[in-house]
Amino acid sequence: MAKILVMTDLHITEAGTSIIGLDPALRLSETLAHAVKHHSDASRLILTGDLTHHGTPPEYDRLKDTLQDLPWPVSLLIGNHDNRAAFRQAFPNVPTDADGFIQTTIDLPDTRLILLDTVDETPDVPHAGILCPDRLAWLQTALAESPNPCLIFMHHHAFDTGFAGMDRINLANANEVRTLL
């Protein structure tokens, strides 16, 4: 099985700004340098959302600069802190489905990677996610068409984590997603 590196909740900010006194882009650069040194044999890096803190073009530009010259392909997913339109402007070549959601499949020799867009632009619970009927249908097809086992990547989770704050902002239709899976 291929080695996949996964990182989440980068929360990249504009240059000169920080979160709790830390510069997320600097921390990402340090993490990537460590990954290159110790895991250059990985097949892919998957970043699973909250790529930026406010979803602004300068934040996406800073992320793009930070991701230059890596030894692996990078797959990007968005989260509740991201802005789909600004993301698409900064990363126009990231695959989308027929409905414009930022999701795709990647077939490795023995595994299918399924990357899902769980962003809910008008959530009932702030920051929660969803897989709307169109995305659920897309997922069902991606699963059904795969000749191999599948690994699913998404920002919002469909299972309780035990962390109340995280579980409050999971997928609004988590039960439906779990039933499909």
PDB file of C-alpha atoms in Angstrom:
ATOM      1  CA  MET A   1       0.000   0.000   0.000  1.00  0.00           C
ATOM      2  CA  ALA A   2       1.177   3.515  -0.810  1.00  0.00           C
ATOM      3  CA  LYS A   3       2.317   5.926   1.880  1.00  0.00           C
ATOM      4  CA  ILE A   4      -0.048   8.908   2.058  1.00  0.00           C
ATOM      5  CA  LEU A   5       0.728  11.998   4.126  1.00  0.00           C
ATOM      6  CA  VAL A   6      -2.328  13.771   5.545  1.00  0.00           C
ATOM      7  CA  MET A   7      -2.504  17.184   7.178  1.00  0.00           C
ATOM      8  CA  THR A   8      -5.522  19.191   8.223  1.00  0.00           C
ATOM      9  CA  ASP A   9      -6.559  22.545   9.653  1.00  0.00           C
ATOM     10  CA  LEU A  10      -3.629  24.575   8.373  1.00  0.00           C
ATOM     11  CA  HIS A  11      -5.468  27.895   8.901  1.00  0.00           C
ATOM     12  CA  ILE A  12      -2.967  29.856   6.793  1.00  0.00           C
ATOM     13  CA  THR A  13      -3.161  33.602   7.473  1.00  0.00           C
ATOM     14  CA  GLU A  14      -1.870  36.610   5.598  1.00  0.00           C
ATOM     15  CA  ALA A  15       1.826  37.431   6.022  1.00  0.00           C
ATOM     16  CA  GLY A  16       2.495  39.295   9.249  1.00  0.00           C
ATOM     17  CA  THR A  17      -0.500  37.844  11.084  1.00  0.00           C
ATOM     18  CA  SER A  18      -0.705  34.979  13.536  1.00  0.00           C
ATOM     19  CA  ILE A  19      -3.101  32.791  15.466  1.00  0.00           C
ATOM     20  CA  ILE A  20      -2.414  32.494  19.216  1.00  0.00           C
ATOM     21  CA  GLY A  21       0.992  34.004  18.546  1.00  0.00           C
ATOM     22  CA  LEU A  22       1.951  31.458  15.884  1.00  0.00           C
ATOM     23  CA  ASP A  23       2.410  31.870  12.134  1.00  0.00           C
ATOM     24  CA  PRO A  24       0.551  28.969  10.476  1.00  0.00           C
ATOM     25  CA  ALA A  25       2.492  29.269   7.194  1.00  0.00           C
ATOM     26  CA  LEU A  26       5.825  29.093   9.016  1.00  0.00           C
ATOM     27  CA  ARG A  27       4.629  26.054  10.975  1.00  0.00           C
ATOM     28  CA  LEU A  28       3.469  24.410   7.742  1.00  0.00           C
ATOM     29  CA  SER A  29       6.838  25.112   6.116  1.00  0.00           C
ATOM     30  CA  GLU A  30       8.617  23.481   9.043  1.00  0.00           C
ATOM     31  CA  THR A  31       6.277  20.483   8.929  1.00  0.00           C
ATOM     32  CA  LEU A  32       6.770  20.081   5.184  1.00  0.00           C
ATOM     33  CA  ALA A  33      10.551  20.273   5.567  1.00  0.00           C
ATOM     34  CA  HIS A  34      10.354  17.492   8.164  1.00  0.00           C
ATOM     35  CA  ALA A  35       8.094  15.429   5.884  1.00  0.00           C
ATOM     36  CA  VAL A  36      10.442  15.868   2.923  1.00  0.00           C
ATOM     37  CA  LYS A  37      13.396  14.788   5.045  1.00  0.00           C
ATOM     38  CA  HIS A  38      11.723  11.752   6.618  1.00  0.00           C
ATOM     39  CA  HIS A  39       8.967  10.785   4.166  1.00  0.00           C
ATOM     40  CA  SER A  40      10.175  11.655   0.680  1.00  0.00           C
ATOM     41  CA  ASP A  41       9.041   8.170  -0.346  1.00  0.00           C
ATOM     42  CA  ALA A  42       5.359   9.098   0.156  1.00  0.00           C
ATOM     43  CA  SER A  43       3.063   8.842  -2.843  1.00  0.00           C
ATOM     44  CA  ARG A  44       0.967  11.895  -2.097  1.00  0.00           C
ATOM     45  CA  LEU A  45       0.190  14.683   0.376  1.00  0.00           C
ATOM     46  CA  ILE A  46      -3.483  15.324   1.136  1.00  0.00           C
ATOM     47  CA  LEU A  47      -4.526  18.535   2.889  1.00  0.00           C
ATOM     48  CA  THR A  48      -8.039  18.081   4.245  1.00  0.00           C
ATOM     49  CA  GLY A  49      -9.462  21.528   4.706  1.00  0.00           C
ATOM     50  CA  ASP A  50      -9.379  24.710   6.656  1.00  0.00           C
ATOM     51  CA  LEU A  51      -6.469  25.481   4.385  1.00  0.00           C
ATOM     52  CA  THR A  52      -6.859  29.159   5.268  1.00  0.00           C
ATOM     53  CA  HIS A  53      -8.271  30.987   8.252  1.00  0.00           C
ATOM     54  CA  HIS A  54     -10.520  33.465   6.438  1.00  0.00           C
ATOM     55  CA  GLY A  55     -10.673  32.139   2.855  1.00  0.00           C
ATOM     56  CA  THR A  56      -9.124  35.263   1.339  1.00  0.00           C
ATOM     57  CA  PRO A  57      -7.078  35.459  -1.874  1.00  0.00           C
ATOM     58  CA  PRO A  58      -3.885  36.597  -0.041  1.00  0.00           C
ATOM     59  CA  GLU A  59      -4.128  33.577   2.260  1.00  0.00           C
ATOM     60  CA  TYR A  60      -4.498  31.201  -0.692  1.00  0.00           C
ATOM     61  CA  ASP A  61      -1.553  32.901  -2.425  1.00  0.00           C
ATOM     62  CA  ARG A  62       0.553  32.351   0.678  1.00  0.00           C
ATOM     63  CA  LEU A  63      -0.514  28.697   0.803  1.00  0.00           C
ATOM     64  CA  LYS A  64       0.359  28.263  -2.862  1.00  0.00           C
ATOM     65  CA  ASP A  65       3.838  29.693  -2.213  1.00  0.00           C
ATOM     66  CA  THR A  66       4.323  27.358   0.758  1.00  0.00           C
ATOM     67  CA  LEU A  67       3.442  24.296  -1.332  1.00  0.00           C
ATOM     68  CA  GLN A  68       6.052  24.940  -4.046  1.00  0.00           C
ATOM     69  CA  ASP A  69       8.663  22.337  -4.972  1.00  0.00           C
ATOM     70  CA  LEU A  70       7.383  19.389  -2.962  1.00  0.00           C
ATOM     71  CA  PRO A  71       8.448  15.882  -4.011  1.00  0.00           C
ATOM     72  CA  TRP A  72       4.881  14.518  -4.049  1.00  0.00           C
ATOM     73  CA  PRO A  73       1.613  15.445  -5.722  1.00  0.00           C
ATOM     74  CA  VAL A  74      -0.602  17.501  -3.400  1.00  0.00           C
ATOM     75  CA  SER A  75      -4.363  17.067  -3.163  1.00  0.00           C
ATOM     76  CA  LEU A  76      -6.371  19.894  -1.600  1.00  0.00           C
ATOM     77  CA  LEU A  77      -9.766  19.769   0.086  1.00  0.00           C
ATOM     78  CA  ILE A  78     -11.642  22.703   1.570  1.00  0.00           C
ATOM     79  CA  GLY A  79     -13.130  23.117   5.043  1.00  0.00           C
ATOM     80  CA  ASN A  80     -15.475  25.477   6.811  1.00  0.00           C
ATOM     81  CA  HIS A  81     -12.880  28.264   7.067  1.00  0.00           C
ATOM     82  CA  ASP A  82     -12.283  28.150   3.319  1.00  0.00           C
ATOM     83  CA  ASN A  83     -14.128  29.971   0.550  1.00  0.00           C
ATOM     84  CA  ARG A  84     -14.910  27.771  -2.445  1.00  0.00           C
ATOM     85  CA  ALA A  85     -14.838  30.630  -5.014  1.00  0.00           C
ATOM     86  CA  ALA A  86     -11.574  32.146  -3.726  1.00  0.00           C
ATOM     87  CA  PHE A  87     -10.026  28.684  -3.528  1.00  0.00           C
ATOM     88  CA  ARG A  88     -11.021  27.891  -7.132  1.00  0.00           C
ATOM     89  CA  GLN A  89      -9.544  31.187  -8.280  1.00  0.00           C
ATOM     90  CA  ALA A  90      -6.222  30.423  -6.579  1.00  0.00           C
ATOM     91  CA  PHE A  91      -6.170  26.730  -7.553  1.00  0.00           C
ATOM     92  CA  PRO A  92      -8.051  26.520 -10.877  1.00  0.00           C
ATOM     93  CA  ASN A  93      -6.648  23.080 -11.747  1.00  0.00           C
ATOM     94  CA  VAL A  94      -7.904  21.278  -8.650  1.00  0.00           C
ATOM     95  CA  PRO A  95     -10.412  18.649  -9.802  1.00  0.00           C
ATOM     96  CA  THR A  96     -14.122  19.186  -9.258  1.00  0.00           C
ATOM     97  CA  ASP A  97     -17.137  17.038  -9.892  1.00  0.00           C
ATOM     98  CA  ALA A  98     -19.795  17.893 -12.503  1.00  0.00           C
ATOM     99  CA  ASP A  99     -21.586  20.106  -9.954  1.00  0.00           C
ATOM    100  CA  GLY A 100     -18.480  22.164  -9.154  1.00  0.00           C
ATOM    101  CA  PHE A 101     -17.759  20.559  -5.781  1.00  0.00           C
ATOM    102  CA  ILE A 102     -14.083  20.113  -4.989  1.00  0.00           C
ATOM    103  CA  GLN A 103     -13.962  16.350  -4.946  1.00  0.00           C
ATOM    104  CA  THR A 104     -12.329  13.634  -6.953  1.00  0.00           C
ATOM    105  CA  THR A 105     -11.072  10.079  -6.945  1.00  0.00           C
ATOM    106  CA  ILE A 106      -7.457   9.014  -7.269  1.00  0.00           C
ATOM    107  CA  ASP A 107      -6.816   5.413  -8.203  1.00  0.00           C
ATOM    108  CA  LEU A 108      -3.610   3.902  -6.884  1.00  0.00           C
ATOM    109  CA  PRO A 109      -2.632   0.354  -7.862  1.00  0.00           C
ATOM    110  CA  ASP A 110      -4.412  -1.219  -4.884  1.00  0.00           C
ATOM    111  CA  THR A 111      -6.574   1.547  -3.406  1.00  0.00           C
ATOM    112  CA  ARG A 112      -8.998   4.260  -4.463  1.00  0.00           C
ATOM    113  CA  LEU A 113      -8.686   7.577  -2.677  1.00  0.00           C
ATOM    114  CA  ILE A 114     -11.986   9.461  -2.490  1.00  0.00           C
ATOM    115  CA  LEU A 115     -11.675  13.146  -1.662  1.00  0.00           C
ATOM    116  CA  LEU A 116     -14.924  14.828  -0.604  1.00  0.00           C
ATOM    117  CA  ASP A 117     -16.107  18.433  -0.404  1.00  0.00           C
ATOM    118  CA  THR A 118     -18.093  18.706   2.847  1.00  0.00           C
ATOM    119  CA  VAL A 119     -18.453  22.485   2.981  1.00  0.00           C
ATOM    120  CA  ASP A 120     -21.948  23.759   3.801  1.00  0.00           C
ATOM    121  CA  GLU A 121     -22.140  27.405   2.776  1.00  0.00           C
ATOM    122  CA  THR A 122     -25.312  27.990   4.833  1.00  0.00           C
ATOM    123  CA  PRO A 123     -25.065  25.598   7.791  1.00  0.00           C
ATOM    124  CA  ASP A 124     -27.735  25.368  10.469  1.00  0.00           C
ATOM    125  CA  VAL A 125     -24.899  24.872  12.963  1.00  0.00           C
ATOM    126  CA  PRO A 126     -22.026  27.314  12.298  1.00  0.00           C
ATOM    127  CA  HIS A 127     -18.960  25.541  10.861  1.00  0.00           C
ATOM    128  CA  ALA A 128     -20.738  22.190  10.412  1.00  0.00           C
ATOM    129  CA  GLY A 129     -20.485  20.352   7.116  1.00  0.00           C
ATOM    130  CA  ILE A 130     -22.777  18.379   4.868  1.00  0.00           C
ATOM    131  CA  LEU A 131     -22.811  15.976   1.960  1.00  0.00           C
ATOM    132  CA  CYS A 132     -25.861  17.176   0.023  1.00  0.00           C
ATOM    133  CA  PRO A 133     -27.839  14.700  -2.134  1.00  0.00           C
ATOM    134  CA  ASP A 134     -25.667  15.462  -5.183  1.00  0.00           C
ATOM    135  CA  ARG A 135     -22.449  14.806  -3.271  1.00  0.00           C
ATOM    136  CA  LEU A 136     -23.887  11.668  -1.682  1.00  0.00           C
ATOM    137  CA  ALA A 137     -24.831  10.351  -5.128  1.00  0.00           C
ATOM    138  CA  TRP A 138     -21.344  11.156  -6.382  1.00  0.00           C
ATOM    139  CA  LEU A 139     -19.830   9.288  -3.407  1.00  0.00           C
ATOM    140  CA  GLN A 140     -22.086   6.292  -3.991  1.00  0.00           C
ATOM    141  CA  THR A 141     -20.937   6.109  -7.612  1.00  0.00           C
ATOM    142  CA  ALA A 142     -17.263   6.525  -6.652  1.00  0.00           C
ATOM    143  CA  LEU A 143     -17.580   3.648  -4.200  1.00  0.00           C
ATOM    144  CA  ALA A 144     -19.525   1.417  -6.578  1.00  0.00           C
ATOM    145  CA  GLU A 145     -17.116   1.902  -9.484  1.00  0.00           C
ATOM    146  CA  SER A 146     -13.979   1.107  -7.519  1.00  0.00           C
ATOM    147  CA  PRO A 147     -12.408  -2.317  -8.059  1.00  0.00           C
ATOM    148  CA  ASN A 148     -10.270  -1.736  -4.937  1.00  0.00           C
ATOM    149  CA  PRO A 149     -10.762  -0.841  -1.290  1.00  0.00           C
ATOM    150  CA  CYS A 150     -11.381   2.870  -0.750  1.00  0.00           C
ATOM    151  CA  LEU A 151      -9.959   5.451   1.625  1.00  0.00           C
ATOM    152  CA  ILE A 152     -12.180   8.485   2.167  1.00  0.00           C
ATOM    153  CA  PHE A 153     -10.825  11.934   2.958  1.00  0.00           C
ATOM    154  CA  MET A 154     -12.973  14.867   4.064  1.00  0.00           C
ATOM    155  CA  HIS A 155     -12.784  17.816   6.404  1.00  0.00           C
ATOM    156  CA  HIS A 156     -15.924  17.212   8.457  1.00  0.00           C
ATOM    157  CA  HIS A 157     -16.202  13.844  10.140  1.00  0.00           C
ATOM    158  CA  ALA A 158     -19.101  11.408  10.106  1.00  0.00           C
ATOM    159  CA  PHE A 159     -18.217   9.643  13.358  1.00  0.00           C
ATOM    160  CA  ASP A 160     -18.067  10.948  16.922  1.00  0.00           C
ATOM    161  CA  THR A 161     -14.561  11.808  18.042  1.00  0.00           C
ATOM    162  CA  GLY A 162     -15.247  12.289  21.741  1.00  0.00           C
ATOM    163  CA  PHE A 163     -14.299  15.961  21.506  1.00  0.00           C
ATOM    164  CA  ALA A 164     -17.513  17.924  22.113  1.00  0.00           C
ATOM    165  CA  GLY A 165     -16.414  20.960  20.099  1.00  0.00           C
ATOM    166  CA  MET A 166     -15.465  18.829  17.110  1.00  0.00           C
ATOM    167  CA  ASP A 167     -18.530  16.618  17.302  1.00  0.00           C
ATOM    168  CA  ARG A 168     -20.770  19.687  17.334  1.00  0.00           C
ATOM    169  CA  ILE A 169     -19.484  20.689  13.874  1.00  0.00           C
ATOM    170  CA  ASN A 170     -19.373  17.297  12.166  1.00  0.00           C
ATOM    171  CA  LEU A 171     -21.472  16.412   9.129  1.00  0.00           C
ATOM    172  CA  ALA A 172     -25.079  17.508   9.556  1.00  0.00           C
ATOM    173  CA  ASN A 173     -26.135  14.294   7.819  1.00  0.00           C
ATOM    174  CA  ALA A 174     -23.536  12.045   9.439  1.00  0.00           C
ATOM    175  CA  ASN A 175     -26.028   9.200   9.954  1.00  0.00           C
ATOM    176  CA  GLU A 176     -26.885   9.185   6.251  1.00  0.00           C
ATOM    177  CA  VAL A 177     -23.207   9.147   5.297  1.00  0.00           C
ATOM    178  CA  ARG A 178     -22.427   6.326   7.744  1.00  0.00           C
ATOM    179  CA  THR A 179     -25.331   4.305   6.326  1.00  0.00           C
ATOM    180  CA  LEU A 180     -23.951   4.735   2.812  1.00  0.00           C
ATOM    181  CA  LEU A 181     -20.472   3.745   3.926  1.00  0.00           C
TER     182      LEU A 181
END
